[in-house]
XYZ file of C-alpha atoms in Angstrom:
397
model
C 0.000 0.000 0.000
C 2.789 2.429 0.867
C 4.520 1.849 -2.472
C 1.237 2.507 -4.307
C 0.790 5.789 -2.451
C 4.326 6.846 -3.347
C 3.661 6.085 -7.007
C 0.406 8.060 -6.957
C 2.072 10.940 -5.128
C 4.876 11.203 -7.676
C 2.322 11.127 -10.490
C -0.165 13.747 -9.254
C 2.173 16.097 -7.417
C 2.618 19.517 -9.027
C 6.231 20.503 -8.433
C 5.474 24.162 -9.222
C 2.335 24.519 -7.099
C 4.182 25.781 -4.018
C 5.680 28.585 -6.086
C 2.163 29.934 -6.726
C 1.357 30.391 -3.034
C 1.582 33.762 -1.279
C 3.226 35.474 -4.250
C 0.961 38.536 -4.418
C 2.751 41.154 -2.344
C 0.050 43.773 -2.846
C -2.636 42.087 -0.752
C -2.924 41.472 2.970
C -5.133 38.694 4.325
C -7.233 39.463 7.408
C -10.001 37.555 9.167
C -12.767 39.431 7.372
C -11.247 39.456 3.885
C -8.263 40.563 1.850
C -7.005 44.150 1.770
C -5.718 45.541 -1.515
C -2.916 47.642 -0.084
C -2.504 49.996 -3.047
C -6.071 51.232 -2.580
C -6.716 50.304 1.079
C -9.800 48.403 -0.080
C -11.238 45.350 1.684
C -12.270 42.617 -0.759
C -13.767 39.138 -0.344
C -11.244 36.306 -0.169
C -11.140 34.300 -3.413
C -9.386 31.108 -4.435
C -7.145 32.806 -6.999
C -5.471 34.807 -4.221
C -3.595 31.575 -3.383
C -2.962 32.664 0.207
C -1.894 30.355 3.007
C -1.420 33.016 5.691
C -3.823 35.392 7.374
C -3.512 37.665 10.388
C -5.832 37.020 13.307
C -7.598 40.408 13.266
C -10.222 42.178 11.186
C -9.524 45.149 8.961
C -11.692 48.089 9.990
C -10.837 51.302 8.168
C -13.120 53.220 10.559
C -11.827 51.789 13.826
C -12.781 54.144 16.676
C -9.302 53.827 18.193
C -7.462 55.278 15.185
C -7.078 58.690 16.926
C -5.478 56.890 19.876
C -2.937 55.207 17.576
C -2.141 58.473 15.828
C -1.672 60.213 19.181
C 0.651 57.444 20.360
C 2.820 57.645 17.222
C 2.749 61.449 17.387
C 4.077 61.263 20.949
C 6.786 58.719 20.091
C 8.069 60.868 17.206
C 7.591 64.157 19.115
C 5.696 65.425 16.076
C 3.348 67.850 17.824
C 4.098 71.614 17.558
C 4.317 71.912 21.344
C 6.932 69.122 21.411
C 9.782 69.018 18.837
C 7.495 69.733 15.865
C 8.501 66.705 13.791
C 5.510 65.961 11.525
C 7.900 64.813 8.781
C 9.329 62.145 11.110
C 5.819 60.905 11.923
C 4.977 60.592 8.224
C 8.310 58.878 7.516
C 7.652 56.307 10.242
C 4.125 55.717 8.966
C 5.248 55.180 5.376
C 7.979 52.780 6.453
C 5.414 50.851 8.493
C 3.088 50.785 5.507
C 5.859 49.695 3.169
C 6.873 46.957 5.616
C 3.525 45.146 5.461
C 3.468 45.026 1.651
C 6.011 42.282 1.046
C 8.011 44.521 -1.274
C 11.709 45.148 -0.573
C 12.548 47.509 -3.424
C 13.421 50.381 -1.084
C 16.381 48.239 0.059
C 16.487 49.556 3.621
C 17.125 48.252 7.109
C 15.209 50.180 9.771
C 16.734 51.059 13.139
C 14.493 52.385 15.908
C 17.104 54.301 17.889
C 16.205 55.280 21.427
C 19.011 55.938 23.869
C 16.789 56.478 26.903
C 14.610 53.929 28.655
C 10.874 53.794 27.928
C 11.000 55.597 24.604
C 8.195 53.839 22.727
C 10.158 51.694 20.302
C 9.069 48.538 22.122
C 5.417 49.524 21.625
C 5.967 49.842 17.871
C 7.564 46.396 17.868
C 4.671 44.877 19.820
C 2.067 46.419 17.526
C 3.883 45.214 14.409
C 4.227 41.731 15.857
C 0.551 41.468 16.784
C -0.603 42.838 13.431
C 1.622 40.582 11.318
C 1.378 37.447 13.429
C 2.949 34.567 11.503
C 4.462 37.047 9.030
C 6.641 38.589 11.769
C 9.959 36.798 12.303
C 11.741 37.563 15.565
C 15.324 36.796 14.595
C 18.155 36.057 17.036
C 20.725 38.797 17.580
C 23.302 36.685 15.740
C 21.225 36.895 12.548
C 22.974 40.056 11.307
C 26.143 40.030 13.384
C 29.546 39.397 11.865
C 30.502 35.781 12.458
C 32.304 32.894 10.852
C 31.134 31.932 7.401
C 28.679 29.053 7.090
C 29.682 26.188 4.829
C 28.029 26.211 1.422
C 24.967 23.974 1.402
C 24.752 23.793 5.202
C 21.339 23.858 6.875
C 20.116 27.436 7.319
C 16.805 27.371 9.148
C 17.239 31.035 10.072
C 17.141 31.938 6.371
C 14.169 29.681 5.672
C 12.261 31.498 8.426
C 12.264 34.556 6.151
C 10.052 32.788 3.629
C 6.697 34.567 3.568
C 7.646 36.945 6.402
C 7.038 40.648 5.924
C 9.161 41.884 8.820
C 12.303 40.342 10.287
C 13.030 41.957 13.634
C 16.073 42.066 15.895
C 15.515 43.236 19.446
C 17.952 45.410 21.394
C 21.294 44.931 19.686
C 24.196 44.977 22.176
C 26.385 48.080 22.225
C 29.450 47.760 20.008
C 28.222 44.696 18.118
C 29.518 44.464 14.542
C 27.003 43.745 11.808
C 27.720 41.614 8.760
C 27.735 44.016 5.804
C 27.201 41.286 3.238
C 24.226 39.908 5.177
C 22.626 43.355 5.293
C 23.003 43.687 1.527
C 21.629 40.189 1.062
C 18.412 40.443 3.051
C 17.636 44.099 2.270
C 18.185 43.731 -1.479
C 16.056 42.213 -4.185
C 18.042 39.057 -4.990
C 16.496 35.661 -4.262
C 17.307 34.168 -0.864
C 18.638 30.619 -0.658
C 18.374 28.284 2.294
C 17.811 24.762 3.510
C 15.956 23.306 6.439
C 17.703 20.585 8.429
C 17.497 17.379 6.373
C 15.746 19.362 3.615
C 16.797 20.299 0.110
C 18.307 23.596 -0.971
C 15.710 26.047 -2.215
C 15.397 29.717 -3.107
C 12.594 32.244 -2.772
C 11.888 35.933 -3.349
C 12.553 38.210 -0.350
C 9.496 39.753 1.265
C 10.744 40.814 4.709
C 11.909 44.289 5.679
C 14.575 44.102 8.423
C 13.936 46.135 11.584
C 16.034 46.476 14.725
C 15.544 48.108 18.109
C 18.701 49.533 19.607
C 19.943 51.903 22.284
C 23.247 52.427 20.469
C 23.937 52.001 16.782
C 26.056 48.965 15.896
C 29.428 48.910 14.173
C 29.329 48.402 10.434
C 31.561 48.807 7.417
C 31.214 52.416 6.247
C 30.742 52.020 2.524
C 28.134 53.760 0.350
C 26.368 50.520 -0.627
C 25.711 49.873 3.081
C 25.095 53.392 4.369
C 22.445 54.133 1.759
C 20.394 51.243 3.171
C 20.447 52.521 6.750
C 17.177 54.109 7.887
C 17.293 55.530 11.412
C 14.107 56.585 13.209
C 15.066 58.604 16.327
C 12.873 57.648 19.286
C 13.651 60.542 21.617
C 10.449 60.547 23.646
C 10.597 59.590 27.315
C 7.575 57.979 28.952
C 7.836 58.432 32.702
C 5.928 57.678 35.863
C 5.349 60.588 38.285
C 7.166 59.866 41.514
C 9.693 57.492 39.915
C 13.005 58.379 41.582
C 15.178 56.574 39.028
C 13.480 57.988 35.934
C 11.745 61.143 37.168
C 9.064 62.900 35.131
C 9.794 66.512 34.199
C 6.704 68.466 33.117
C 8.920 71.165 31.616
C 10.775 68.765 29.337
C 9.134 68.649 25.894
C 10.242 65.056 25.402
C 8.577 63.776 28.606
C 5.163 62.085 28.731
C 3.262 60.386 31.521
C 3.357 56.661 30.817
C 0.098 54.792 30.254
C 0.661 51.702 32.386
C -2.325 49.850 30.879
C -1.399 50.367 27.217
C 0.341 47.014 26.720
C -2.636 45.186 28.224
C -4.967 46.603 25.579
C -2.942 47.537 22.504
C -5.042 49.151 19.723
C -4.024 46.491 17.198
C -7.049 46.767 14.899
C -6.702 50.542 14.705
C -2.951 50.237 14.159
C -3.592 47.977 11.156
C -6.011 50.548 9.730
C -3.445 53.328 10.137
C -0.645 51.261 8.586
C -2.790 50.188 5.615
C -3.545 53.840 4.858
C 0.190 54.560 5.118
C 0.873 51.686 2.703
C -1.512 53.343 0.230
C 0.505 56.572 0.499
C 3.717 54.588 -0.048
C 2.319 53.102 -3.265
C 1.409 56.623 -4.384
C 4.633 58.414 -3.504
C 7.237 56.104 -1.994
C 8.895 56.909 1.323
C 9.121 60.597 0.471
C 11.892 62.975 1.442
C 14.045 61.968 4.384
C 13.398 64.244 7.403
C 16.271 66.383 8.659
C 16.464 64.540 12.002
C 16.772 61.169 10.223
C 19.427 62.476 7.847
C 21.367 63.945 10.766
C 21.267 60.593 12.590
C 22.374 58.698 9.468
C 25.210 61.163 8.757
C 26.422 60.881 12.359
C 26.289 57.097 12.131
C 28.294 57.113 8.888
C 30.920 59.393 10.441
C 31.203 57.207 13.545
C 31.751 54.119 11.408
C 34.238 55.695 9.017
C 37.292 54.497 10.925
C 39.504 55.142 7.912
C 38.667 58.851 7.986
C 39.181 58.869 11.760
C 42.605 57.288 11.276
C 43.515 59.922 8.687
C 42.378 62.674 11.073
C 44.098 61.202 14.143
C 47.342 59.722 12.847
C 48.117 61.393 9.521
C 48.963 64.848 8.255
C 47.685 66.191 4.970
C 50.096 67.837 2.557
C 50.868 68.536 -1.102
C 50.618 65.663 -3.563
C 53.359 67.001 -5.793
C 56.167 69.550 -5.715
C 59.539 69.711 -4.045
C 58.436 68.049 -0.799
C 55.209 66.088 -1.355
C 53.405 64.334 1.491
C 53.820 60.600 0.916
C 53.215 57.424 2.853
C 54.113 53.874 1.956
C 51.025 51.770 1.261
C 52.455 48.978 3.416
C 52.984 51.364 6.352
C 49.516 52.822 5.944
C 47.997 49.352 5.786
C 49.607 48.133 9.013
C 49.102 51.468 10.768
C 45.417 51.613 9.918
C 44.758 47.998 10.895
C 46.428 48.575 14.271
C 44.277 51.690 14.769
C 41.178 49.807 13.658
C 41.859 46.947 16.097
C 42.182 49.399 18.995
C 39.076 51.374 18.108
C 36.723 48.667 16.819
C 38.012 45.273 18.004
C 34.854 43.562 16.693
C 35.786 44.402 13.110
C 38.139 42.138 11.136
C 41.298 43.633 9.562
C 40.720 45.422 6.294
C 41.947 43.818 3.089
C 44.538 45.633 0.996
C 42.249 45.858 -2.017
C 39.440 47.350 0.078
C 41.793 49.875 1.624
C 43.076 50.943 -1.790
C 39.474 51.444 -2.969
C 38.456 53.421 0.114
C 41.587 55.571 0.019
C 40.964 56.317 -3.656
C 37.394 57.346 -2.832
C 38.830 59.865 -0.351
C 41.183 61.292 -2.977
C 44.317 59.323 -2.069
C 44.733 57.007 -5.026
C 47.508 54.434 -4.856
C 50.624 55.143 -6.930
C 52.060 51.742 -7.795
C 55.537 52.797 -8.910
C 56.401 56.227 -7.552
C 59.231 57.895 -9.462
C 61.298 60.673 -7.987
C 65.076 60.721 -7.966
C 66.837 60.687 -4.583
C 63.565 59.957 -2.773
C 63.231 57.226 -0.167
C 59.912 56.361 -1.849
C 61.363 55.914 -5.349
C 59.970 52.834 -7.137
C 57.648 52.080 -4.209
C 53.862 51.878 -3.740
C 52.642 55.044 -2.008
C 49.648 57.227 -1.231
C 50.215 60.874 -2.132
C 48.762 63.780 -0.181
C 49.264 62.562 3.368
C 52.001 61.343 5.671
C 52.367 59.813 9.091
C 51.967 62.173 12.029
C 54.390 59.976 13.984
C 51.919 57.429 15.333
C 53.094 54.577 13.097
């Protein structure tokens, strides 16, 4: 009997059927139907949708708690005029939330909710997203994006398979000073197919649908290259939710960033209303993308890029700029620069691996210090050697 079943199975099985499931990224399945995200319209569920996942809540575009959700997000972003007047930050957050439930990844971003103080609201956003998305929310381990030893080709990768069908992959509270894997960030935030294999399963590939999010008190360490930095999206969470009478975290009524904490909010999160708000934001994303980056987000991203540009810091701290040509040009041997920078890098960011010579040559060239392979100048100690022109050692190496 078992052999007969195997024969029948191999005959009637459609090898391509699984590829037809959950492929429409522009719809969102709820308990009371399917939402067309581009128009924020609720439609009846039909067979041709080919959906296997649905969230456990109804879509109600007129939910009475929508004002409560908008007030909460307004407080978290300090958008009100009597706070820090950041309406652009509120709209940016909303559009990113809307984009994140679509299943599209064409913006190629990784979202960091950055809040350096305690009780800043980023955990509430995480909880709301998790409850709205349900099985389409993947809570990844902290090691998911951290720099680590390479995995053997073809090895089981259940953590990658967990991305299949997810619309958000979330990392909670990254440790201070942790180094992120630049290649992994490119991989999961880009549009290329993702490959993986369950334990004892076969290798497979699928289209990415998950937008990576992370909560953090301090930004992680990452390779400062344009292809990475342009993917970084930082949402400053500068609000402070405090309890009156709390000696450790006192409430200051005169501080525009302080709010009285609602202690019962987590017990009764406005999930249905949050979905309605996010669906409307998704509609605006379809119409106009993420929009212009707010000044506070750009400032945070620029500061993050500067902090992670250890090569520029090394140039500032241990080199002197000078003329590239002339009687006494400023020169430095590439070999000396390479060892000097790697020593500096190890002291400053011990989590980062040493830079490769080719990468250093490329980054130095991008800063205007192109490598000269065979320097020619009579009676010079650098004659016939590989040098960088325009800077020299300040005596530190």
